[in-house]
mmCIF file of C-alpha atoms in Angstrom:
data_model
loop_
_atom_site.group_PDB
_atom_site.id
_atom_site.type_symbol
_atom_site.label_atom_id
_atom_site.label_comp_id
_atom_site.label_asym_id
_atom_site.label_seq_id
_atom_site.Cartn_x
_atom_site.Cartn_y
_atom_site.Cartn_z
ATOM 1 C CA UNK N 17 0.023 0.014 0.037
ATOM 2 C CA UNK N 18 1.362 3.422 -0.990
ATOM 3 C CA UNK N 19 0.271 6.366 1.199
ATOM 4 C CA UNK N 20 1.024 9.970 0.188
ATOM 5 C CA UNK N 21 0.334 13.403 1.604
ATOM 6 C CA UNK N 22 0.586 16.655 -0.413
ATOM 7 C CA UNK N 23 -0.338 20.258 0.322
ATOM 8 C CA UNK N 24 -1.349 21.238 -3.217
ATOM 9 C CA UNK N 25 -1.926 24.940 -2.433
ATOM 10 C CA UNK N 26 -5.172 25.062 -4.542
ATOM 11 C CA UNK N 27 -6.312 21.910 -6.129
ATOM 12 C CA UNK N 28 -7.895 23.916 -8.977
ATOM 13 C CA UNK N 29 -4.492 25.390 -9.903
ATOM 14 C CA UNK N 30 -2.768 22.046 -9.502
ATOM 15 C CA UNK N 31 -5.002 19.815 -11.686
ATOM 16 C CA UNK N 32 -2.332 19.739 -14.463
ATOM 17 C CA UNK N 33 0.183 18.525 -11.967
ATOM 18 C CA UNK N 34 -2.025 16.296 -9.699
ATOM 19 C CA UNK N 35 -3.545 13.963 -12.282
ATOM 20 C CA UNK N 36 -0.238 13.020 -14.026
ATOM 21 C CA UNK N 37 1.328 12.605 -10.617
ATOM 22 C CA UNK N 38 -1.415 10.194 -9.615
ATOM 23 C CA UNK N 39 -0.856 8.220 -12.821
ATOM 24 C CA UNK N 40 2.912 8.158 -12.282
ATOM 25 C CA UNK N 41 3.223 7.328 -8.615
ATOM 26 C CA UNK N 42 -0.020 5.215 -8.267
ATOM 27 C CA UNK N 43 -0.680 5.981 -4.576
ATOM 28 C CA UNK N 44 -3.412 3.958 -2.935
ATOM 29 C CA UNK N 45 -4.233 6.596 -0.348
ATOM 30 C CA UNK N 46 -3.617 10.331 -0.852
ATOM 31 C CA UNK N 47 -4.141 12.985 1.790
ATOM 32 C CA UNK N 48 -4.464 16.474 0.217
ATOM 33 C CA UNK N 49 -4.331 19.806 2.079
ATOM 34 C CA UNK N 50 -5.105 23.389 1.148
ATOM 35 C CA UNK N 51 -7.506 22.404 -1.599
ATOM 36 C CA UNK N 52 -9.303 25.762 -1.447
ATOM 37 C CA UNK N 53 -12.558 24.360 -2.831
ATOM 38 C CA UNK N 54 -15.997 23.696 -1.413
ATOM 39 C CA UNK N 55 -16.952 20.017 -1.569
ATOM 40 C CA UNK N 56 -19.357 20.287 -4.540
ATOM 41 C CA UNK N 57 -16.840 22.284 -6.537
ATOM 42 C CA UNK N 58 -14.182 19.711 -5.794
ATOM 43 C CA UNK N 59 -16.419 16.861 -7.069
ATOM 44 C CA UNK N 60 -17.417 18.896 -10.170
ATOM 45 C CA UNK N 61 -13.729 19.548 -10.938
ATOM 46 C CA UNK N 62 -12.170 16.158 -10.176
ATOM 47 C CA UNK N 63 -14.932 13.632 -9.375
ATOM 48 C CA UNK N 64 -14.983 11.882 -12.726
ATOM 49 C CA UNK N 65 -11.201 11.840 -13.236
ATOM 50 C CA UNK N 66 -10.630 10.444 -9.767
ATOM 51 C CA UNK N 67 -13.407 7.810 -10.224
ATOM 52 C CA UNK N 68 -11.839 6.669 -13.504
ATOM 53 C CA UNK N 69 -8.655 6.102 -11.548
ATOM 54 C CA UNK N 70 -10.527 4.046 -8.889
ATOM 55 C CA UNK N 71 -10.464 6.652 -6.085
ATOM 56 C CA UNK N 72 -13.265 7.219 -3.606
ATOM 57 C CA UNK N 73 -13.113 10.700 -2.046
ATOM 58 C CA UNK N 74 -13.739 12.089 1.452
ATOM 59 C CA UNK N 75 -13.877 15.863 1.534
ATOM 60 C CA UNK N 76 -13.929 18.736 3.987
ATOM 61 C CA UNK N 77 -13.599 21.966 2.042
ATOM 62 C CA UNK N 78 -14.459 25.540 2.012
ATOM 63 C CA UNK N 79 -14.499 28.306 -0.629
ATOM 64 C CA UNK N 80 -11.124 30.012 -1.149
ATOM 65 C CA UNK N 81 -9.292 28.855 1.987
ATOM 66 C CA UNK N 82 -8.056 25.721 3.720
ATOM 67 C CA UNK N 83 -9.677 22.438 2.698
ATOM 68 C CA UNK N 84 -8.585 18.805 3.080
ATOM 69 C CA UNK N 85 -9.309 15.570 1.263
ATOM 70 C CA UNK N 86 -8.593 11.858 1.327
ATOM 71 C CA UNK N 87 -8.448 9.848 -1.970
ATOM 72 C CA UNK N 88 -8.562 6.134 -1.530
ATOM 73 C CA UNK N 89 -8.384 3.018 -3.663
ATOM 74 C CA UNK N 90 -8.245 0.901 -0.468
ATOM 75 C CA UNK N 91 -11.823 1.550 0.800
ATOM 76 C CA UNK N 92 -13.280 4.626 2.464
ATOM 77 C CA UNK N 93 -15.438 4.095 5.530
ATOM 78 C CA UNK N 94 -16.574 6.089 8.614
ATOM 79 C CA UNK N 95 -15.788 9.476 7.118
ATOM 80 C CA UNK N 96 -15.626 12.271 9.711
ATOM 81 C CA UNK N 97 -15.081 15.869 8.653
ATOM 82 C CA UNK N 98 -13.535 18.152 11.155
ATOM 83 C CA UNK N 99 -12.481 17.456 14.744
ATOM 84 C CA UNK N 100 -14.958 17.327 17.589
ATOM 85 C CA UNK N 101 -14.235 20.050 20.098
ATOM 86 C CA UNK N 102 -11.689 21.865 17.909
ATOM 87 C CA UNK N 103 -11.601 25.611 18.156
ATOM 88 C CA UNK N 104 -12.367 27.944 15.240
ATOM 89 C CA UNK N 105 -11.039 31.325 14.184
ATOM 90 C CA UNK N 106 -13.665 32.293 15.141
ATOM 91 C CA UNK N 107 -15.642 29.663 13.333
ATOM 92 C CA UNK N 108 -14.555 26.123 12.591
ATOM 93 C CA UNK N 109 -12.333 25.785 9.523
ATOM 94 C CA UNK N 110 -11.976 22.945 7.070
ATOM 95 C CA UNK N 111 -8.676 21.609 8.376
ATOM 96 C CA UNK N 112 -9.194 17.901 9.009
ATOM 97 C CA UNK N 113 -10.964 14.863 7.629
ATOM 98 C CA UNK N 114 -10.678 11.251 8.719
ATOM 99 C CA UNK N 115 -11.634 7.958 7.238
ATOM 100 C CA UNK N 116 -10.833 4.271 7.473
ATOM 101 C CA UNK N 117 -8.902 2.950 4.437
ATOM 102 C CA UNK N 118 -7.644 -0.570 4.191
ATOM 103 C CA UNK N 119 -7.974 -1.097 7.937
ATOM 104 C CA UNK N 120 -6.141 2.087 8.821
ATOM 105 C CA UNK N 121 -7.669 5.195 10.396
ATOM 106 C CA UNK N 122 -6.373 7.929 8.147
ATOM 107 C CA UNK N 123 -6.323 11.615 9.121
ATOM 108 C CA UNK N 124 -5.557 14.298 6.543
ATOM 109 C CA UNK N 125 -4.815 17.538 8.461
ATOM 110 C CA UNK N 126 -3.888 21.120 7.669
ATOM 111 C CA UNK N 127 -2.649 22.678 10.961
ATOM 112 C CA UNK N 128 -3.175 26.441 11.358
ATOM 113 C CA UNK N 129 -0.164 28.494 10.422
ATOM 114 C CA UNK N 130 0.027 30.477 13.716
ATOM 115 C CA UNK N 131 1.113 33.691 11.854
ATOM 116 C CA UNK N 132 2.992 35.469 14.659
ATOM 117 C CA UNK N 133 4.191 33.952 17.933
ATOM 118 C CA UNK N 134 1.961 34.782 20.880
ATOM 119 C CA UNK N 135 -0.797 36.119 18.586
ATOM 120 C CA UNK N 136 -4.430 35.045 18.814
ATOM 121 C CA UNK N 137 -3.958 32.879 15.751
ATOM 122 C CA UNK N 138 -0.921 31.324 17.349
ATOM 123 C CA UNK N 139 -2.936 30.343 20.434
ATOM 124 C CA UNK N 140 -5.616 29.010 18.145
ATOM 125 C CA UNK N 141 -2.949 26.785 16.493
ATOM 126 C CA UNK N 142 -1.894 25.343 19.835
ATOM 127 C CA UNK N 143 -5.497 24.682 20.942
ATOM 128 C CA UNK N 144 -6.293 23.091 17.569
ATOM 129 C CA UNK N 145 -3.377 20.732 17.912
ATOM 130 C CA UNK N 146 -4.559 19.759 21.408
ATOM 131 C CA UNK N 147 -7.979 18.872 19.948
ATOM 132 C CA UNK N 148 -6.312 16.815 17.214
ATOM 133 C CA UNK N 149 -4.237 14.974 19.850
ATOM 134 C CA UNK N 150 -7.420 14.068 21.748
ATOM 135 C CA UNK N 151 -9.145 12.828 18.588
ATOM 136 C CA UNK N 152 -6.240 10.648 17.602
ATOM 137 C CA UNK N 153 -5.762 9.292 21.127
ATOM 138 C CA UNK N 154 -9.349 8.152 21.208
ATOM 139 C CA UNK N 155 -9.207 6.347 17.841
ATOM 140 C CA UNK N 156 -8.115 2.899 16.626
ATOM 141 C CA UNK N 157 -4.700 1.435 17.205
ATOM 142 C CA UNK N 158 -3.780 1.360 13.477
ATOM 143 C CA UNK N 159 -3.710 5.097 12.678
ATOM 144 C CA UNK N 160 -1.856 7.466 10.389
ATOM 145 C CA UNK N 161 -1.866 11.213 10.529
ATOM 146 C CA UNK N 162 -0.750 12.904 7.375
ATOM 147 C CA UNK N 163 -0.459 16.503 6.422
ATOM 148 C CA UNK N 164 0.957 19.959 6.643
ATOM 149 C CA UNK N 165 1.750 20.417 10.288
ATOM 150 C CA UNK N 166 3.151 23.920 9.867
ATOM 151 C CA UNK N 167 5.781 22.923 12.418
ATOM 152 C CA UNK N 168 9.396 21.874 11.799
ATOM 153 C CA UNK N 169 9.937 19.216 14.513
ATOM 154 C CA UNK N 170 13.601 20.164 15.245
ATOM 155 C CA UNK N 171 16.311 22.520 14.095
ATOM 156 C CA UNK N 172 17.480 19.749 11.734
ATOM 157 C CA UNK N 173 14.269 20.299 9.760
ATOM 158 C CA UNK N 174 15.039 23.853 8.645
ATOM 159 C CA UNK N 175 17.890 24.994 6.361
ATOM 160 C CA UNK N 176 19.260 27.438 9.015
ATOM 161 C CA UNK N 177 17.770 27.656 12.530
ATOM 162 C CA UNK N 178 19.159 31.168 12.911
ATOM 163 C CA UNK N 179 17.099 32.365 9.990
ATOM 164 C CA UNK N 180 13.892 31.409 11.797
ATOM 165 C CA UNK N 181 14.491 33.131 15.072
ATOM 166 C CA UNK N 182 11.273 34.975 16.023
ATOM 167 C CA UNK N 183 9.219 33.137 13.438
ATOM 168 C CA UNK N 184 6.416 30.617 13.810
ATOM 169 C CA UNK N 185 6.911 26.912 12.935
ATOM 170 C CA UNK N 186 9.910 26.528 15.170
ATOM 171 C CA UNK N 187 8.965 27.902 18.590
ATOM 172 C CA UNK N 188 9.174 25.663 21.674
ATOM 173 C CA UNK N 189 5.388 25.701 22.349
ATOM 174 C CA UNK N 190 4.665 24.588 18.773
ATOM 175 C CA UNK N 191 7.229 21.828 18.898
ATOM 176 C CA UNK N 192 5.945 20.755 22.319
ATOM 177 C CA UNK N 193 2.379 20.509 20.931
ATOM 178 C CA UNK N 194 3.591 18.388 18.090
ATOM 179 C CA UNK N 195 5.550 16.168 20.469
ATOM 180 C CA UNK N 196 2.422 15.758 22.583
ATOM 181 C CA UNK N 197 0.527 14.583 19.495
ATOM 182 C CA UNK N 198 3.303 12.037 18.758
ATOM 183 C CA UNK N 199 3.224 10.951 22.375
ATOM 184 C CA UNK N 200 -0.047 9.170 21.848
ATOM 185 C CA UNK N 201 2.024 6.517 19.933
ATOM 186 C CA UNK N 202 2.866 8.068 16.595
ATOM 187 C CA UNK N 203 6.165 7.666 14.742
ATOM 188 C CA UNK N 204 7.623 10.275 12.393
ATOM 189 C CA UNK N 205 8.344 7.643 9.745
ATOM 190 C CA UNK N 206 10.507 9.762 7.410
ATOM 191 C CA UNK N 207 12.752 10.949 10.206
ATOM 192 C CA UNK N 208 12.975 7.551 11.804
ATOM 193 C CA UNK N 209 13.991 6.031 8.445
ATOM 194 C CA UNK N 210 16.463 8.831 7.678
ATOM 195 C CA UNK N 211 17.665 10.099 11.045
ATOM 196 C CA UNK N 212 20.666 12.059 9.836
ATOM 197 C CA UNK N 213 19.528 13.254 6.367
ATOM 198 C CA UNK N 214 18.622 16.762 5.324
ATOM 199 C CA UNK N 215 14.996 16.546 4.269
ATOM 200 C CA UNK N 216 12.728 19.429 3.246
ATOM 201 C CA UNK N 217 9.102 19.332 2.032
ATOM 202 C CA UNK N 218 8.382 23.117 1.644
ATOM 203 C CA UNK N 219 10.258 25.932 -0.096
ATOM 204 C CA UNK N 220 9.027 29.522 -0.348
ATOM 205 C CA UNK N 221 8.196 30.535 -3.888
ATOM 206 C CA UNK N 222 10.258 33.726 -3.428
ATOM 207 C CA UNK N 223 13.987 34.426 -3.737
ATOM 208 C CA UNK N 224 14.798 31.175 -5.470
ATOM 209 C CA UNK N 225 14.497 29.229 -2.257
ATOM 210 C CA UNK N 226 13.662 25.894 -3.988
ATOM 211 C CA UNK N 227 16.686 25.997 -6.363
ATOM 212 C CA UNK N 228 18.909 26.925 -3.468
ATOM 213 C CA UNK N 229 17.333 24.172 -1.382
ATOM 214 C CA UNK N 230 16.488 26.583 1.420
ATOM 215 C CA UNK N 231 13.495 24.803 2.871
ATOM 216 C CA UNK N 232 11.668 23.321 5.835
ATOM 217 C CA UNK N 233 10.254 19.897 6.666
ATOM 218 C CA UNK N 234 6.735 20.631 7.810
ATOM 219 C CA UNK N 235 4.750 17.956 5.923
ATOM 220 C CA UNK N 236 4.788 14.781 7.991
ATOM 221 C CA UNK N 237 3.491 11.254 8.059
ATOM 222 C CA UNK N 238 2.953 10.164 11.628
ATOM 223 C CA UNK N 239 2.010 6.471 12.101
ATOM 224 C CA UNK N 240 1.124 4.293 15.039
ATOM 225 C CA UNK N 241 3.361 1.251 15.701
ATOM 226 C CA UNK N 242 1.240 -1.248 13.768
ATOM 227 C CA UNK N 243 1.511 0.938 10.682
ATOM 228 C CA UNK N 244 5.059 2.166 11.183
ATOM 229 C CA UNK N 245 6.279 -1.417 11.452
ATOM 230 C CA UNK N 246 5.061 -2.017 7.883
ATOM 231 C CA UNK N 247 7.049 0.843 6.357
ATOM 232 C CA UNK N 248 9.337 -0.250 3.576
ATOM 233 C CA UNK N 249 10.177 3.154 2.092
ATOM 234 C CA UNK N 250 9.564 6.760 3.034
ATOM 235 C CA UNK N 251 10.607 9.698 0.878
ATOM 236 C CA UNK N 252 9.907 13.186 -0.449
ATOM 237 C CA UNK N 253 8.941 13.326 -4.148
ATOM 238 C CA UNK N 254 10.912 16.466 -5.019
ATOM 239 C CA UNK N 255 10.118 15.912 -8.762
ATOM 240 C CA UNK N 256 6.647 17.231 -8.067
ATOM 241 C CA UNK N 257 8.014 20.590 -6.817
ATOM 242 C CA UNK N 258 9.866 21.162 -10.072
ATOM 243 C CA UNK N 259 8.657 22.538 -13.418
ATOM 244 C CA UNK N 260 5.813 24.867 -14.262
ATOM 245 C CA UNK N 261 3.070 25.699 -11.842
ATOM 246 C CA UNK N 262 4.086 23.633 -8.767
ATOM 247 C CA UNK N 263 2.837 23.817 -5.246
ATOM 248 C CA UNK N 264 5.264 25.209 -2.828
ATOM 249 C CA UNK N 265 5.170 21.819 -1.080
ATOM 250 C CA UNK N 266 6.415 18.411 -2.312
ATOM 251 C CA UNK N 267 4.485 15.170 -1.653
ATOM 252 C CA UNK N 268 5.705 12.755 1.028
ATOM 253 C CA UNK N 269 5.316 9.122 0.036
ATOM 254 C CA UNK N 270 5.318 6.123 2.374
ATOM 255 C CA UNK N 271 5.258 2.518 1.137
ATOM 256 C CA UNK N 272 3.774 -0.139 3.444
ATOM 257 C CA UNK N 273 4.546 -3.861 3.063
ATOM 258 C CA UNK N 274 6.360 -3.470 -0.246
ATOM 259 C CA UNK N 275 8.194 -0.656 -2.076
ATOM 260 C CA UNK N 276 7.501 -0.577 -5.776
ATOM 261 C CA UNK N 277 10.412 1.751 -6.401
ATOM 262 C CA UNK N 278 12.727 0.135 -3.828
ATOM 263 C CA UNK N 279 13.854 1.689 -0.603
ATOM 264 C CA UNK N 280 14.688 4.985 -2.224
ATOM 265 C CA UNK N 281 14.984 8.373 -0.535
ATOM 266 C CA UNK N 282 15.017 10.387 1.512
ATOM 267 C CA UNK N 283 14.590 12.973 -1.239
ATOM 268 C CA UNK N 284 14.038 12.037 -4.913
ATOM 269 C CA UNK N 285 15.817 13.381 -6.845
ATOM 270 C CA UNK N 286 18.344 14.679 -4.253
ATOM 271 C CA UNK N 287 18.899 18.461 -4.312
ATOM 272 C CA UNK N 288 21.956 19.736 -6.180
ATOM 273 C CA UNK N 289 22.386 22.953 -4.069
ATOM 274 C CA UNK N 290 25.021 22.791 -1.335
ATOM 275 C CA UNK N 291 24.134 23.293 2.264
ATOM 276 C CA UNK N 292 24.210 26.872 3.405
ATOM 277 C CA UNK N 293 26.340 28.267 6.279
ATOM 278 C CA UNK N 294 24.609 29.620 9.285
ATOM 279 C CA UNK N 295 23.457 33.299 8.995
ATOM 280 C CA UNK N 296 24.178 33.398 5.228
ATOM 281 C CA UNK N 297 20.535 33.678 4.122
ATOM 282 C CA UNK N 298 17.554 35.712 5.414
ATOM 283 C CA UNK N 299 13.986 34.592 4.976
ATOM 284 C CA UNK N 300 12.054 36.479 2.214
ATOM 285 C CA UNK N 301 9.516 37.718 4.743
ATOM 286 C CA UNK N 302 12.300 39.225 6.839
ATOM 287 C CA UNK N 303 13.602 41.455 4.066
#
């Protein structure tokens, strides 16, 4: 079984990339984030194309912002949009959908950004993560949480920790909230498989960040032990971030039981840009 997660940053804009990618990589379960479409509009846009490829679809979307989906060729049961008890900003947002696929409880999540440390939106992010933790803790043993966490788990998951001082995604409270989610029994399967590798999943569109390989690892696949024990490959599909009209995120792919492409990774293809020295680059938003 091949499981993938991808923040597409507008599924409508990414159709020319998404459908060929599905045909090439042949994932059985796909978690999408930032679809930016209401459910009916999503079905009108992609329903027939996905059905022809054998996918059932679970959706939780909204017009213009947010939006998550699960595409599955491994069954799709007990679909639950949203998270019970999760806060809104001020109203509930379309940031989570769960379903059972092939005996695994699958969560596709788009964690709030947080915007500015200690802001109201930042506190909303922490409270939302707490609600997600409670939902996952109360679920089945075989669980996988996929998505854009908007948190780099450690300093090793950003190109230069000094560049992110004062920014969200790296603050101790955010990392603590992510650690508390993992503490219910979830394994970061990419990092566990590649403990010393430089792995990024997101690169800002600005300032040539992708070509310089100045990125962050914020898109994660977190799996409970019964699922993590089945992992045969875990990698970032950097090909999907190349070319014309890409998302600013690359998909993360995890193969369970068998690996059709072999145990490749951690990033395919590997970046050609050399590692940067500390304090040599400033973030585009800091300029």
